[in-house]
């Protein structure tokens, strides 16, 4: 890869951060991440999500108690919610079409790359009590929390791979070209 490909370099450089400094993230930086989410692709350009920024420590600490997937101590969170009022008004059928969940991932990836650009660490979280977070944030009935993005200024951390996981993943290990041969 060359320096001519800054987006691809950022994709390769981005890592999940599980160790944060206690310095707050500026409102300007958090708004930058929201703009990145706004520019994420969305099925039918329907924008079915609502983003909730949480940057006060007591609320973050309470949400952590309901989130077994939140091992770090972030200084901010962005909770991505599906707005089921918009889902209904757009005629999306969530029981048949998971586009709203795919859009969560696209928005999150944009925010994680924008965070990297600003020197902010990020960590996705899907293991949390949806009802607990709903109650903690006093969400209206039409908003359903789907995903929490943990954010903070990263502390140095040693990269540790799970046992048996190789750092050398080849394209042949994860991809195929064309249809598989017909079964005999």
PDB file of C-alpha atoms in Angstrom:
ATOM      1  CA  UNK A   1       0.000   0.000   0.000  1.00  0.00           C
ATOM      2  CA  UNK A   2       1.165   3.472  -0.752  1.00  0.00           C
ATOM      3  CA  UNK A   3       0.621   6.810   0.953  1.00  0.00           C
ATOM      4  CA  UNK A   4      -1.706   7.582  -1.976  1.00  0.00           C
ATOM      5  CA  UNK A   5      -4.394   5.478  -0.286  1.00  0.00           C
ATOM      6  CA  UNK A   6      -5.145   7.206   3.039  1.00  0.00           C
ATOM      7  CA  UNK A   7      -8.583   5.614   3.471  1.00  0.00           C
ATOM      8  CA  UNK A   8      -7.195   2.093   3.100  1.00  0.00           C
ATOM      9  CA  UNK A   9      -4.322   2.940   5.440  1.00  0.00           C
ATOM     10  CA  UNK A  10      -6.845   4.127   8.040  1.00  0.00           C
ATOM     11  CA  UNK A  11      -8.870   0.930   7.641  1.00  0.00           C
ATOM     12  CA  UNK A  12      -5.726  -1.114   8.305  1.00  0.00           C
ATOM     13  CA  UNK A  13      -4.646   1.065  11.237  1.00  0.00           C
ATOM     14  CA  UNK A  14      -7.999   1.138  13.092  1.00  0.00           C
ATOM     15  CA  UNK A  15      -8.069  -1.148  16.128  1.00  0.00           C
ATOM     16  CA  UNK A  16     -10.538  -1.785  18.916  1.00  0.00           C
ATOM     17  CA  UNK A  17      -9.426   0.178  21.961  1.00  0.00           C
ATOM     18  CA  UNK A  18     -10.038  -1.303  25.395  1.00  0.00           C
ATOM     19  CA  UNK A  19      -7.952   1.076  27.465  1.00  0.00           C
ATOM     20  CA  UNK A  20      -8.838   4.762  27.693  1.00  0.00           C
ATOM     21  CA  UNK A  21      -7.389   7.823  29.405  1.00  0.00           C
ATOM     22  CA  UNK A  22      -9.820   9.732  31.631  1.00  0.00           C
ATOM     23  CA  UNK A  23      -9.599  12.911  29.509  1.00  0.00           C
ATOM     24  CA  UNK A  24     -12.955  14.007  28.099  1.00  0.00           C
ATOM     25  CA  UNK A  25     -13.663  14.141  24.374  1.00  0.00           C
ATOM     26  CA  UNK A  26     -14.614  17.577  23.098  1.00  0.00           C
ATOM     27  CA  UNK A  27     -18.119  18.323  21.873  1.00  0.00           C
ATOM     28  CA  UNK A  28     -16.568  19.323  18.533  1.00  0.00           C
ATOM     29  CA  UNK A  29     -14.988  15.860  18.176  1.00  0.00           C
ATOM     30  CA  UNK A  30     -18.227  14.112  19.163  1.00  0.00           C
ATOM     31  CA  UNK A  31     -20.160  16.186  16.619  1.00  0.00           C
ATOM     32  CA  UNK A  32     -17.536  15.239  14.009  1.00  0.00           C
ATOM     33  CA  UNK A  33     -18.306  11.569  14.698  1.00  0.00           C
ATOM     34  CA  UNK A  34     -22.038  12.224  14.368  1.00  0.00           C
ATOM     35  CA  UNK A  35     -21.392  13.842  10.985  1.00  0.00           C
ATOM     36  CA  UNK A  36     -19.454  10.728   9.974  1.00  0.00           C
ATOM     37  CA  UNK A  37     -22.478   8.617  10.956  1.00  0.00           C
ATOM     38  CA  UNK A  38     -24.756  10.937   9.010  1.00  0.00           C
ATOM     39  CA  UNK A  39     -22.704  10.299   5.849  1.00  0.00           C
ATOM     40  CA  UNK A  40     -22.849   6.502   6.201  1.00  0.00           C
ATOM     41  CA  UNK A  41     -24.798   4.664   3.518  1.00  0.00           C
ATOM     42  CA  UNK A  42     -28.369   3.818   4.445  1.00  0.00           C
ATOM     43  CA  UNK A  43     -30.768   1.423   2.748  1.00  0.00           C
ATOM     44  CA  UNK A  44     -33.002   3.528   0.524  1.00  0.00           C
ATOM     45  CA  UNK A  45     -31.413   6.607   2.144  1.00  0.00           C
ATOM     46  CA  UNK A  46     -34.118   6.246   4.796  1.00  0.00           C
ATOM     47  CA  UNK A  47     -32.037   7.236   7.876  1.00  0.00           C
ATOM     48  CA  UNK A  48     -33.764   4.975  10.398  1.00  0.00           C
ATOM     49  CA  UNK A  49     -31.475   5.732  13.327  1.00  0.00           C
ATOM     50  CA  UNK A  50     -31.101   8.125  16.194  1.00  0.00           C
ATOM     51  CA  UNK A  51     -27.727   8.674  17.887  1.00  0.00           C
ATOM     52  CA  UNK A  52     -27.510   9.444  21.599  1.00  0.00           C
ATOM     53  CA  UNK A  53     -24.270  10.897  22.948  1.00  0.00           C
ATOM     54  CA  UNK A  54     -23.521  10.137  26.583  1.00  0.00           C
ATOM     55  CA  UNK A  55     -20.529  11.947  28.036  1.00  0.00           C
ATOM     56  CA  UNK A  56     -21.255  12.219  31.749  1.00  0.00           C
ATOM     57  CA  UNK A  57     -19.357   9.752  33.929  1.00  0.00           C
ATOM     58  CA  UNK A  58     -22.219   8.740  36.270  1.00  0.00           C
ATOM     59  CA  UNK A  59     -24.444   7.698  33.351  1.00  0.00           C
ATOM     60  CA  UNK A  60     -21.567   5.914  31.600  1.00  0.00           C
ATOM     61  CA  UNK A  61     -20.791   4.063  34.842  1.00  0.00           C
ATOM     62  CA  UNK A  62     -24.416   2.953  35.188  1.00  0.00           C
ATOM     63  CA  UNK A  63     -24.577   1.797  31.567  1.00  0.00           C
ATOM     64  CA  UNK A  64     -21.349  -0.165  32.155  1.00  0.00           C
ATOM     65  CA  UNK A  65     -23.100  -2.117  34.935  1.00  0.00           C
ATOM     66  CA  UNK A  66     -25.643  -3.301  32.327  1.00  0.00           C
ATOM     67  CA  UNK A  67     -23.069  -4.042  29.644  1.00  0.00           C
ATOM     68  CA  UNK A  68     -20.992  -7.201  30.077  1.00  0.00           C
ATOM     69  CA  UNK A  69     -19.333  -6.371  26.743  1.00  0.00           C
ATOM     70  CA  UNK A  70     -18.034  -3.058  28.074  1.00  0.00           C
ATOM     71  CA  UNK A  71     -14.708  -3.926  29.645  1.00  0.00           C
ATOM     72  CA  UNK A  72     -13.104  -0.509  29.230  1.00  0.00           C
ATOM     73  CA  UNK A  73     -13.798   2.778  31.007  1.00  0.00           C
ATOM     74  CA  UNK A  74     -14.753   5.110  28.149  1.00  0.00           C
ATOM     75  CA  UNK A  75     -15.266   8.835  28.578  1.00  0.00           C
ATOM     76  CA  UNK A  76     -18.086   8.979  26.019  1.00  0.00           C
ATOM     77  CA  UNK A  77     -20.586   6.667  24.400  1.00  0.00           C
ATOM     78  CA  UNK A  78     -22.671   6.939  21.277  1.00  0.00           C
ATOM     79  CA  UNK A  79     -25.753   4.751  21.516  1.00  0.00           C
ATOM     80  CA  UNK A  80     -27.187   3.913  18.112  1.00  0.00           C
ATOM     81  CA  UNK A  81     -30.941   3.409  18.278  1.00  0.00           C
ATOM     82  CA  UNK A  82     -33.364   2.271  15.626  1.00  0.00           C
ATOM     83  CA  UNK A  83     -36.220   4.749  15.310  1.00  0.00           C
ATOM     84  CA  UNK A  84     -39.196   2.444  14.777  1.00  0.00           C
ATOM     85  CA  UNK A  85     -41.472   5.415  14.050  1.00  0.00           C
ATOM     86  CA  UNK A  86     -39.276   6.080  10.992  1.00  0.00           C
ATOM     87  CA  UNK A  87     -39.169   2.351  10.208  1.00  0.00           C
ATOM     88  CA  UNK A  88     -42.969   2.341  10.098  1.00  0.00           C
ATOM     89  CA  UNK A  89     -43.289   5.589   8.116  1.00  0.00           C
ATOM     90  CA  UNK A  90     -40.737   4.340   5.549  1.00  0.00           C
ATOM     91  CA  UNK A  91     -42.584   1.039   5.137  1.00  0.00           C
ATOM     92  CA  UNK A  92     -39.571  -1.036   6.193  1.00  0.00           C
ATOM     93  CA  UNK A  93     -40.514  -4.512   7.395  1.00  0.00           C
ATOM     94  CA  UNK A  94     -37.924  -5.337  10.052  1.00  0.00           C
ATOM     95  CA  UNK A  95     -39.165  -8.930  10.313  1.00  0.00           C
ATOM     96  CA  UNK A  96     -38.216  -9.456   6.633  1.00  0.00           C
ATOM     97  CA  UNK A  97     -35.553  -6.853   5.901  1.00  0.00           C
ATOM     98  CA  UNK A  98     -32.538  -6.371   8.205  1.00  0.00           C
ATOM     99  CA  UNK A  99     -31.419  -3.211   6.379  1.00  0.00           C
ATOM    100  CA  UNK A 100     -31.770  -1.148   9.556  1.00  0.00           C
ATOM    101  CA  UNK A 101     -29.202  -3.356  11.316  1.00  0.00           C
ATOM    102  CA  UNK A 102     -26.809  -3.243   8.379  1.00  0.00           C
ATOM    103  CA  UNK A 103     -27.052   0.548   8.513  1.00  0.00           C
ATOM    104  CA  UNK A 104     -26.020   0.435  12.204  1.00  0.00           C
ATOM    105  CA  UNK A 105     -22.762  -1.239  11.184  1.00  0.00           C
ATOM    106  CA  UNK A 106     -22.118   1.249   8.382  1.00  0.00           C
ATOM    107  CA  UNK A 107     -22.664   4.233  10.699  1.00  0.00           C
ATOM    108  CA  UNK A 108     -20.474   2.665  13.361  1.00  0.00           C
ATOM    109  CA  UNK A 109     -17.620   1.974  10.956  1.00  0.00           C
ATOM    110  CA  UNK A 110     -17.725   5.569   9.711  1.00  0.00           C
ATOM    111  CA  UNK A 111     -17.584   6.826  13.308  1.00  0.00           C
ATOM    112  CA  UNK A 112     -14.705   4.498  14.204  1.00  0.00           C
ATOM    113  CA  UNK A 113     -12.673   5.702  11.217  1.00  0.00           C
ATOM    114  CA  UNK A 114     -13.464   9.351  12.006  1.00  0.00           C
ATOM    115  CA  UNK A 115     -12.459   8.699  15.630  1.00  0.00           C
ATOM    116  CA  UNK A 116      -9.112   7.298  14.490  1.00  0.00           C
ATOM    117  CA  UNK A 117      -8.575  10.424  12.404  1.00  0.00           C
ATOM    118  CA  UNK A 118      -9.073  12.572  15.525  1.00  0.00           C
ATOM    119  CA  UNK A 119      -6.883  10.420  17.801  1.00  0.00           C
ATOM    120  CA  UNK A 120      -9.887   8.926  19.605  1.00  0.00           C
ATOM    121  CA  UNK A 121     -10.056   5.232  20.456  1.00  0.00           C
ATOM    122  CA  UNK A 122     -13.255   3.289  19.892  1.00  0.00           C
ATOM    123  CA  UNK A 123     -14.762  -0.040  20.838  1.00  0.00           C
ATOM    124  CA  UNK A 124     -18.054  -1.505  19.592  1.00  0.00           C
ATOM    125  CA  UNK A 125     -20.459  -2.995  22.121  1.00  0.00           C
ATOM    126  CA  UNK A 126     -23.437  -5.210  21.386  1.00  0.00           C
ATOM    127  CA  UNK A 127     -23.537  -7.110  24.675  1.00  0.00           C
ATOM    128  CA  UNK A 128     -25.706  -4.934  26.917  1.00  0.00           C
ATOM    129  CA  UNK A 129     -29.150  -4.940  28.510  1.00  0.00           C
ATOM    130  CA  UNK A 130     -31.357  -3.241  25.946  1.00  0.00           C
ATOM    131  CA  UNK A 131     -34.125  -2.707  28.493  1.00  0.00           C
ATOM    132  CA  UNK A 132     -31.634  -1.391  31.055  1.00  0.00           C
ATOM    133  CA  UNK A 133     -30.118   1.117  28.626  1.00  0.00           C
ATOM    134  CA  UNK A 134     -33.624   2.060  27.454  1.00  0.00           C
ATOM    135  CA  UNK A 135     -34.627   2.835  31.038  1.00  0.00           C
ATOM    136  CA  UNK A 136     -31.319   4.544  31.921  1.00  0.00           C
ATOM    137  CA  UNK A 137     -31.652   6.931  28.967  1.00  0.00           C
ATOM    138  CA  UNK A 138     -35.428   7.318  29.384  1.00  0.00           C
ATOM    139  CA  UNK A 139     -35.918   6.437  25.722  1.00  0.00           C
ATOM    140  CA  UNK A 140     -39.312   6.967  24.107  1.00  0.00           C
ATOM    141  CA  UNK A 141     -41.070   3.765  23.007  1.00  0.00           C
ATOM    142  CA  UNK A 142     -40.145   4.171  19.333  1.00  0.00           C
ATOM    143  CA  UNK A 143     -36.366   4.151  19.975  1.00  0.00           C
ATOM    144  CA  UNK A 144     -34.617   0.809  20.449  1.00  0.00           C
ATOM    145  CA  UNK A 145     -30.928   0.762  21.461  1.00  0.00           C
ATOM    146  CA  UNK A 146     -29.023  -1.529  19.086  1.00  0.00           C
ATOM    147  CA  UNK A 147     -25.337  -0.760  19.596  1.00  0.00           C
ATOM    148  CA  UNK A 148     -23.028   1.239  21.840  1.00  0.00           C
ATOM    149  CA  UNK A 149     -19.795   2.765  20.591  1.00  0.00           C
ATOM    150  CA  UNK A 150     -17.335   3.331  23.444  1.00  0.00           C
ATOM    151  CA  UNK A 151     -15.013   6.290  22.958  1.00  0.00           C
ATOM    152  CA  UNK A 152     -12.006   7.761  24.713  1.00  0.00           C
ATOM    153  CA  UNK A 153      -8.435   8.900  24.336  1.00  0.00           C
ATOM    154  CA  UNK A 154      -6.520   5.638  23.902  1.00  0.00           C
ATOM    155  CA  UNK A 155      -3.869   4.540  26.340  1.00  0.00           C
ATOM    156  CA  UNK A 156      -0.991   2.464  24.989  1.00  0.00           C
ATOM    157  CA  UNK A 157      -2.002  -1.173  24.924  1.00  0.00           C
ATOM    158  CA  UNK A 158      -0.177  -4.304  23.972  1.00  0.00           C
ATOM    159  CA  UNK A 159      -1.801  -6.138  21.074  1.00  0.00           C
ATOM    160  CA  UNK A 160      -2.810  -9.581  22.284  1.00  0.00           C
ATOM    161  CA  UNK A 161      -4.153 -12.220  19.925  1.00  0.00           C
ATOM    162  CA  UNK A 162      -6.430 -15.026  21.051  1.00  0.00           C
ATOM    163  CA  UNK A 163      -4.701 -18.403  21.236  1.00  0.00           C
ATOM    164  CA  UNK A 164      -4.483 -20.026  17.825  1.00  0.00           C
ATOM    165  CA  UNK A 165      -5.303 -16.834  15.887  1.00  0.00           C
ATOM    166  CA  UNK A 166      -2.811 -15.888  13.208  1.00  0.00           C
ATOM    167  CA  UNK A 167      -1.947 -12.293  12.441  1.00  0.00           C
ATOM    168  CA  UNK A 168      -1.343 -13.346   8.840  1.00  0.00           C
ATOM    169  CA  UNK A 169      -4.827 -13.712   7.392  1.00  0.00           C
ATOM    170  CA  UNK A 170      -4.666 -14.260   3.666  1.00  0.00           C
ATOM    171  CA  UNK A 171      -7.426 -13.351   1.220  1.00  0.00           C
ATOM    172  CA  UNK A 172      -7.640 -17.060   0.328  1.00  0.00           C
ATOM    173  CA  UNK A 173      -8.631 -17.748   3.942  1.00  0.00           C
ATOM    174  CA  UNK A 174     -11.692 -15.494   3.792  1.00  0.00           C
ATOM    175  CA  UNK A 175     -12.805 -15.281   0.160  1.00  0.00           C
ATOM    176  CA  UNK A 176     -13.724 -17.199  -2.988  1.00  0.00           C
ATOM    177  CA  UNK A 177     -14.142 -16.172  -6.616  1.00  0.00           C
ATOM    178  CA  UNK A 178     -17.356 -17.078  -8.383  1.00  0.00           C
ATOM    179  CA  UNK A 179     -19.762 -19.879  -7.614  1.00  0.00           C
ATOM    180  CA  UNK A 180     -18.702 -22.994  -5.743  1.00  0.00           C
ATOM    181  CA  UNK A 181     -18.500 -26.168  -7.842  1.00  0.00           C
ATOM    182  CA  UNK A 182     -21.798 -28.044  -8.147  1.00  0.00           C
ATOM    183  CA  UNK A 183     -22.280 -30.883  -5.681  1.00  0.00           C
ATOM    184  CA  UNK A 184     -22.158 -34.314  -7.196  1.00  0.00           C
TER     185      UNK A 184
END
